[in-house]
PDB file of C-alpha atoms in Angstrom:
ATOM      1  CA  MET A   1      -0.286  -0.301   0.142  1.00  0.00           C
ATOM      2  CA  SER A   2       1.321   3.795  -0.725  1.00  0.00           C
ATOM      3  CA  LEU A   3       1.173   6.313   1.347  1.00  0.00           C
ATOM      4  CA  VAL A   4      -1.420   9.100   0.156  1.00  0.00           C
ATOM      5  CA  LEU A   5       0.825  12.209   0.853  1.00  0.00           C
ATOM      6  CA  ASP A   6       2.379  12.646  -2.713  1.00  0.00           C
ATOM      7  CA  ALA A   7       6.500  11.722  -3.253  1.00  0.00           C
ATOM      8  CA  ALA A   8       7.420  15.325  -3.519  1.00  0.00           C
ATOM      9  CA  ALA A   9       5.659  16.168   0.073  1.00  0.00           C
ATOM     10  CA  GLN A  10       7.301  12.648   1.418  1.00  0.00           C
ATOM     11  CA  ASP A  11      10.840  13.943   0.321  1.00  0.00           C
ATOM     12  CA  LEU A  12      10.092  17.394   1.529  1.00  0.00           C
ATOM     13  CA  LEU A  13       9.075  16.339   5.263  1.00  0.00           C
ATOM     14  CA  PHE A  14      11.249  13.122   5.442  1.00  0.00           C
ATOM     15  CA  ARG A  15      13.502  11.499   2.815  1.00  0.00           C
ATOM     16  CA  GLU A  16      15.142  14.770   1.609  1.00  0.00           C
ATOM     17  CA  ALA A  17      15.151  16.337   4.961  1.00  0.00           C
ATOM     18  CA  ARG A  18      18.476  16.914   6.738  1.00  0.00           C
ATOM     19  CA  THR A  19      19.606  18.780  10.274  1.00  0.00           C
ATOM     20  CA  ALA A  20      21.233  22.246   8.442  1.00  0.00           C
ATOM     21  CA  ASN A  21      24.428  23.508   9.422  1.00  0.00           C
ATOM     22  CA  THR A  22      24.755  26.588   7.496  1.00  0.00           C
ATOM     23  CA  PHE A  23      21.765  29.266   6.826  1.00  0.00           C
ATOM     24  CA  THR A  24      21.617  31.706   4.113  1.00  0.00           C
ATOM     25  CA  ASP A  25      20.894  35.246   5.450  1.00  0.00           C
ATOM     26  CA  GLU A  26      17.410  35.083   3.925  1.00  0.00           C
ATOM     27  CA  PRO A  27      15.710  35.916   7.154  1.00  0.00           C
ATOM     28  CA  VAL A  28      12.368  33.937   8.745  1.00  0.00           C
ATOM     29  CA  THR A  29       9.541  35.848   8.909  1.00  0.00           C
ATOM     30  CA  ASP A  30       7.141  36.042  11.660  1.00  0.00           C
ATOM     31  CA  GLU A  31       4.334  35.118   9.595  1.00  0.00           C
ATOM     32  CA  GLN A  32       6.045  31.965   8.679  1.00  0.00           C
ATOM     33  CA  VAL A  33       6.764  30.900  12.291  1.00  0.00           C
ATOM     34  CA  GLN A  34       2.791  31.882  13.179  1.00  0.00           C
ATOM     35  CA  ALA A  35       2.146  29.449   9.732  1.00  0.00           C
ATOM     36  CA  ILE A  36       4.102  26.914  11.451  1.00  0.00           C
ATOM     37  CA  TYR A  37       2.692  27.122  14.652  1.00  0.00           C
ATOM     38  CA  ASP A  38      -0.641  27.169  13.269  1.00  0.00           C
ATOM     39  CA  LEU A  39      -0.228  23.687  11.337  1.00  0.00           C
ATOM     40  CA  VAL A  40       1.916  21.946  14.223  1.00  0.00           C
ATOM     41  CA  LYS A  41      -0.643  22.770  16.950  1.00  0.00           C
ATOM     42  CA  PHE A  42      -2.728  19.872  15.907  1.00  0.00           C
ATOM     43  CA  GLY A  43      -0.480  17.300  16.712  1.00  0.00           C
ATOM     44  CA  PRO A  44      -1.514  15.073  19.416  1.00  0.00           C
ATOM     45  CA  THR A  45      -0.544  15.220  23.031  1.00  0.00           C
ATOM     46  CA  ALA A  46      -1.842  13.094  25.828  1.00  0.00           C
ATOM     47  CA  PHE A  47      -4.744  14.882  27.446  1.00  0.00           C
ATOM     48  CA  ASN A  48      -4.286  17.924  24.766  1.00  0.00           C
ATOM     49  CA  GLN A  49      -1.741  19.233  27.533  1.00  0.00           C
ATOM     50  CA  SER A  50       0.060  21.054  24.463  1.00  0.00           C
ATOM     51  CA  PRO A  51       3.374  21.634  26.805  1.00  0.00           C
ATOM     52  CA  LEU A  52       5.948  23.054  24.421  1.00  0.00           C
ATOM     53  CA  ARG A  53       6.602  26.723  24.949  1.00  0.00           C
ATOM     54  CA  VAL A  54       9.123  28.589  22.365  1.00  0.00           C
ATOM     55  CA  VAL A  55      11.497  31.546  22.794  1.00  0.00           C
ATOM     56  CA  LEU A  56      12.473  32.924  19.742  1.00  0.00           C
ATOM     57  CA  VAL A  57      15.871  34.456  19.561  1.00  0.00           C
ATOM     58  CA  ARG A  58      16.088  37.037  16.988  1.00  0.00           C
ATOM     59  CA  SER A  59      18.378  39.901  18.347  1.00  0.00           C
ATOM     60  CA  ALA A  60      21.692  40.589  18.209  1.00  0.00           C
ATOM     61  CA  GLU A  61      22.084  40.691  21.932  1.00  0.00           C
ATOM     62  CA  GLY A  62      19.877  37.749  22.402  1.00  0.00           C
ATOM     63  CA  ARG A  63      21.968  35.529  20.187  1.00  0.00           C
ATOM     64  CA  GLU A  64      25.102  36.810  22.101  1.00  0.00           C
ATOM     65  CA  ARG A  65      23.675  35.698  25.230  1.00  0.00           C
ATOM     66  CA  LEU A  66      22.716  31.981  23.276  1.00  0.00           C
ATOM     67  CA  VAL A  67      25.752  31.359  21.766  1.00  0.00           C
ATOM     68  CA  GLN A  68      27.378  31.728  25.101  1.00  0.00           C
ATOM     69  CA  HIS A  69      25.446  28.525  26.391  1.00  0.00           C
ATOM     70  CA  MET A  70      25.800  26.212  23.092  1.00  0.00           C
ATOM     71  CA  ALA A  71      28.278  23.591  23.000  1.00  0.00           C
ATOM     72  CA  GLU A  72      31.793  24.854  21.212  1.00  0.00           C
ATOM     73  CA  GLY A  73      30.603  23.074  17.947  1.00  0.00           C
ATOM     74  CA  ASN A  74      27.117  24.607  17.806  1.00  0.00           C
ATOM     75  CA  ARG A  75      28.163  27.959  18.198  1.00  0.00           C
ATOM     76  CA  PRO A  76      28.786  29.082  14.790  1.00  0.00           C
ATOM     77  CA  LYS A  77      25.858  27.618  13.161  1.00  0.00           C
ATOM     78  CA  THR A  78      23.676  29.130  15.938  1.00  0.00           C
ATOM     79  CA  ALA A  79      25.635  32.733  15.348  1.00  0.00           C
ATOM     80  CA  THR A  80      24.716  32.796  12.136  1.00  0.00           C
ATOM     81  CA  ALA A  81      21.252  30.991  11.653  1.00  0.00           C
ATOM     82  CA  PRO A  82      18.777  33.820  10.756  1.00  0.00           C
ATOM     83  CA  LEU A  83      16.155  32.543  13.612  1.00  0.00           C
ATOM     84  CA  VAL A  84      17.096  30.233  16.533  1.00  0.00           C
ATOM     85  CA  ALA A  85      14.248  28.815  18.587  1.00  0.00           C
ATOM     86  CA  ILE A  86      14.363  27.499  22.124  1.00  0.00           C
ATOM     87  CA  LEU A  87      11.958  24.872  22.765  1.00  0.00           C
ATOM     88  CA  ALA A  88      11.051  24.259  26.088  1.00  0.00           C
ATOM     89  CA  ALA A  89       8.616  21.908  28.533  1.00  0.00           C
ATOM     90  CA  ASP A  90       6.283  24.076  30.613  1.00  0.00           C
ATOM     91  CA  ASN A  91       5.897  22.361  33.566  1.00  0.00           C
ATOM     92  CA  GLU A  92       2.903  24.175  34.946  1.00  0.00           C
ATOM     93  CA  PHE A  93       0.950  23.156  31.865  1.00  0.00           C
ATOM     94  CA  HIS A  94      -1.844  21.912  33.755  1.00  0.00           C
ATOM     95  CA  GLU A  95      -2.926  25.650  34.456  1.00  0.00           C
ATOM     96  CA  GLU A  96      -4.225  25.634  30.885  1.00  0.00           C
ATOM     97  CA  LEU A  97      -6.341  22.409  31.042  1.00  0.00           C
ATOM     98  CA  PRO A  98      -9.271  23.560  32.102  1.00  0.00           C
ATOM     99  CA  ALA A  99      -9.332  25.477  28.509  1.00  0.00           C
ATOM    100  CA  LEU A 100      -7.796  22.814  26.272  1.00  0.00           C
ATOM    101  CA  LEU A 101      -9.968  20.016  27.839  1.00  0.00           C
ATOM    102  CA  PRO A 102     -13.119  21.534  28.633  1.00  0.00           C
ATOM    103  CA  HIS A 103     -14.816  18.173  28.631  1.00  0.00           C
ATOM    104  CA  PHE A 104     -12.970  17.180  31.429  1.00  0.00           C
ATOM    105  CA  PRO A 105     -11.490  20.120  33.329  1.00  0.00           C
ATOM    106  CA  GLN A 106     -11.036  18.167  36.512  1.00  0.00           C
ATOM    107  CA  ALA A 107      -8.194  16.592  34.992  1.00  0.00           C
ATOM    108  CA  LYS A 108      -5.649  19.336  36.385  1.00  0.00           C
ATOM    109  CA  ASP A 109      -6.468  18.431  39.861  1.00  0.00           C
ATOM    110  CA  LEU A 110      -6.985  14.520  39.574  1.00  0.00           C
ATOM    111  CA  PHE A 111      -3.830  13.756  37.468  1.00  0.00           C
ATOM    112  CA  PHE A 112      -1.384  16.484  37.725  1.00  0.00           C
ATOM    113  CA  ALA A 113      -1.253  17.945  40.943  1.00  0.00           C
ATOM    114  CA  GLU A 114       2.056  16.714  41.473  1.00  0.00           C
ATOM    115  CA  ARG A 115       4.974  18.464  40.366  1.00  0.00           C
ATOM    116  CA  PRO A 116       6.856  15.281  39.184  1.00  0.00           C
ATOM    117  CA  VAL A 117       3.974  14.069  37.547  1.00  0.00           C
ATOM    118  CA  ARG A 118       3.717  16.865  35.380  1.00  0.00           C
ATOM    119  CA  GLU A 119       7.289  17.131  34.465  1.00  0.00           C
ATOM    120  CA  SER A 120       7.161  13.389  33.209  1.00  0.00           C
ATOM    121  CA  ALA A 121       4.258  14.307  31.217  1.00  0.00           C
ATOM    122  CA  ALA A 122       5.469  17.845  30.268  1.00  0.00           C
ATOM    123  CA  GLY A 123       8.750  16.493  29.066  1.00  0.00           C
ATOM    124  CA  LEU A 124       7.315  13.617  26.921  1.00  0.00           C
ATOM    125  CA  ASN A 125       4.437  15.561  25.243  1.00  0.00           C
ATOM    126  CA  ALA A 126       6.856  18.683  24.560  1.00  0.00           C
ATOM    127  CA  ALA A 127       9.164  16.293  22.980  1.00  0.00           C
ATOM    128  CA  LEU A 128       6.222  14.994  20.955  1.00  0.00           C
ATOM    129  CA  GLN A 129       5.376  18.683  20.179  1.00  0.00           C
ATOM    130  CA  ALA A 130       9.163  19.873  19.348  1.00  0.00           C
ATOM    131  CA  ALA A 131       9.462  16.667  16.831  1.00  0.00           C
ATOM    132  CA  TYR A 132       6.013  18.130  14.930  1.00  0.00           C
ATOM    133  CA  PHE A 133       7.561  21.656  15.058  1.00  0.00           C
ATOM    134  CA  ILE A 134      10.779  20.379  13.228  1.00  0.00           C
ATOM    135  CA  ILE A 135       8.089  18.761  10.684  1.00  0.00           C
ATOM    136  CA  GLY A 136       6.522  21.966  10.552  1.00  0.00           C
ATOM    137  CA  VAL A 137       9.448  23.863   9.738  1.00  0.00           C
ATOM    138  CA  ARG A 138      10.022  21.844   6.918  1.00  0.00           C
ATOM    139  CA  ALA A 139       6.662  22.035   5.465  1.00  0.00           C
ATOM    140  CA  ALA A 140       7.344  25.705   5.093  1.00  0.00           C
ATOM    141  CA  GLY A 141      10.278  25.206   3.161  1.00  0.00           C
ATOM    142  CA  LEU A 142      12.917  25.718   5.535  1.00  0.00           C
ATOM    143  CA  ALA A 143      15.381  23.702   6.774  1.00  0.00           C
ATOM    144  CA  ALA A 144      15.846  23.104  10.931  1.00  0.00           C
ATOM    145  CA  GLY A 145      19.105  22.373  12.798  1.00  0.00           C
ATOM    146  CA  PRO A 146      18.052  21.026  16.204  1.00  0.00           C
ATOM    147  CA  MET A 147      20.848  20.562  18.966  1.00  0.00           C
ATOM    148  CA  THR A 148      20.752  19.473  22.405  1.00  0.00           C
ATOM    149  CA  GLY A 149      24.404  20.235  22.743  1.00  0.00           C
ATOM    150  CA  TYR A 150      24.213  22.987  25.285  1.00  0.00           C
ATOM    151  CA  ASP A 151      24.538  24.023  29.080  1.00  0.00           C
ATOM    152  CA  ALA A 152      21.012  23.393  30.183  1.00  0.00           C
ATOM    153  CA  ALA A 153      20.879  25.133  33.149  1.00  0.00           C
ATOM    154  CA  GLY A 154      22.439  28.149  31.655  1.00  0.00           C
ATOM    155  CA  LEU A 155      20.029  28.133  29.015  1.00  0.00           C
ATOM    156  CA  GLN A 156      17.181  27.952  31.298  1.00  0.00           C
ATOM    157  CA  LYS A 157      18.417  30.690  33.783  1.00  0.00           C
ATOM    158  CA  GLU A 158      18.938  33.279  31.036  1.00  0.00           C
ATOM    159  CA  PHE A 159      15.893  32.413  28.808  1.00  0.00           C
ATOM    160  CA  LEU A 160      13.062  30.597  30.889  1.00  0.00           C
ATOM    161  CA  ASP A 161      12.320  29.951  34.440  1.00  0.00           C
ATOM    162  CA  GLY A 162      12.213  27.229  36.957  1.00  0.00           C
ATOM    163  CA  ASP A 163       8.889  26.428  35.782  1.00  0.00           C
ATOM    164  CA  HIS A 164      10.395  25.440  32.016  1.00  0.00           C
ATOM    165  CA  THR A 165      12.750  23.064  31.236  1.00  0.00           C
ATOM    166  CA  PRO A 166      14.714  23.259  27.986  1.00  0.00           C
ATOM    167  CA  LEU A 167      14.402  20.554  25.210  1.00  0.00           C
ATOM    168  CA  MET A 168      16.443  21.732  22.443  1.00  0.00           C
ATOM    169  CA  VAL A 169      17.668  24.560  20.166  1.00  0.00           C
ATOM    170  CA  VAL A 170      16.487  24.993  16.419  1.00  0.00           C
ATOM    171  CA  ASN A 171      18.456  26.944  14.166  1.00  0.00           C
ATOM    172  CA  ILE A 172      16.046  27.800  11.281  1.00  0.00           C
ATOM    173  CA  GLY A 173      16.398  29.259   7.971  1.00  0.00           C
ATOM    174  CA  LYS A 174      17.166  28.495   4.207  1.00  0.00           C
ATOM    175  CA  PRO A 175      19.847  26.000   4.272  1.00  0.00           C
ATOM    176  CA  GLY A 176      23.452  27.910   3.086  1.00  0.00           C
ATOM    177  CA  GLU A 177      26.594  26.223   1.112  1.00  0.00           C
ATOM    178  CA  ASP A 178      27.659  22.794   2.212  1.00  0.00           C
ATOM    179  CA  ALA A 179      24.721  22.428   4.859  1.00  0.00           C
ATOM    180  CA  TRP A 180      24.257  19.333   5.201  1.00  0.00           C
ATOM    181  CA  PHE A 181      26.641  16.099   6.200  1.00  0.00           C
ATOM    182  CA  PRO A 182      26.375  12.734   4.767  1.00  0.00           C
ATOM    183  CA  ARG A 183      22.688  10.946   5.265  1.00  0.00           C
ATOM    184  CA  SER A 184      23.784   8.360   8.144  1.00  0.00           C
ATOM    185  CA  PRO A 185      21.929   5.115   8.058  1.00  0.00           C
ATOM    186  CA  ARG A 186      18.557   3.959   9.359  1.00  0.00           C
ATOM    187  CA  LEU A 187      17.392   0.793  10.811  1.00  0.00           C
ATOM    188  CA  SER A 188      15.292  -1.554   8.551  1.00  0.00           C
ATOM    189  CA  TYR A 189      11.568  -2.442   9.325  1.00  0.00           C
ATOM    190  CA  ASP A 190      12.605  -5.804  10.268  1.00  0.00           C
ATOM    191  CA  GLU A 191      14.938  -4.253  12.911  1.00  0.00           C
ATOM    192  CA  VAL A 192      12.285  -2.206  14.528  1.00  0.00           C
ATOM    193  CA  VAL A 193       8.811  -3.729  13.720  1.00  0.00           C
ATOM    194  CA  LYS A 194       8.063  -7.044  15.778  1.00  0.00           C
ATOM    195  CA  THR A 195       4.182  -8.684  15.277  1.00  0.00           C
ATOM    196  CA  VAL A 196       3.149 -10.516  18.079  1.00  0.00           C
TER     197      VAL A 196
END
């Protein structure tokens, strides 16, 4: 059985998409970011908890503050990407549940009253949303360069607060010269999927 999505879209989102390491200086507009969010917000999360929060780093001052927390190998690409997004999990996401889950508002207190439970749920579901975000960046015709090489405590202190846990930093833009490393191998279907 073939996929319903045409081959060009499959290539754009998956087969030809890669983590970009260089970018052109073409700006990424607020309208593009809004369109990305307006698409990916529909990706599922448990209890519709939607814990992903995004900090867009555009200013030179913000970029300078961010780069100092990146791992050495990630600094040049973060310094030159047209836009950088810090993706974080909101550990107090439950405060929004009465609005996000109107048919079951008691879920806020019934399931998420304890902070460790919220942190676990926020981490998993915001990571799902981060993956949707990367696919959304690709759907906008842009390249994403997601990275986890940074000082998490420093990043949290500089850009977030104690209620938000950084998940990744994503460089965003049009791919530049020599943007791609060679494609790494993938596991085969039989190595991953088992039927019982």
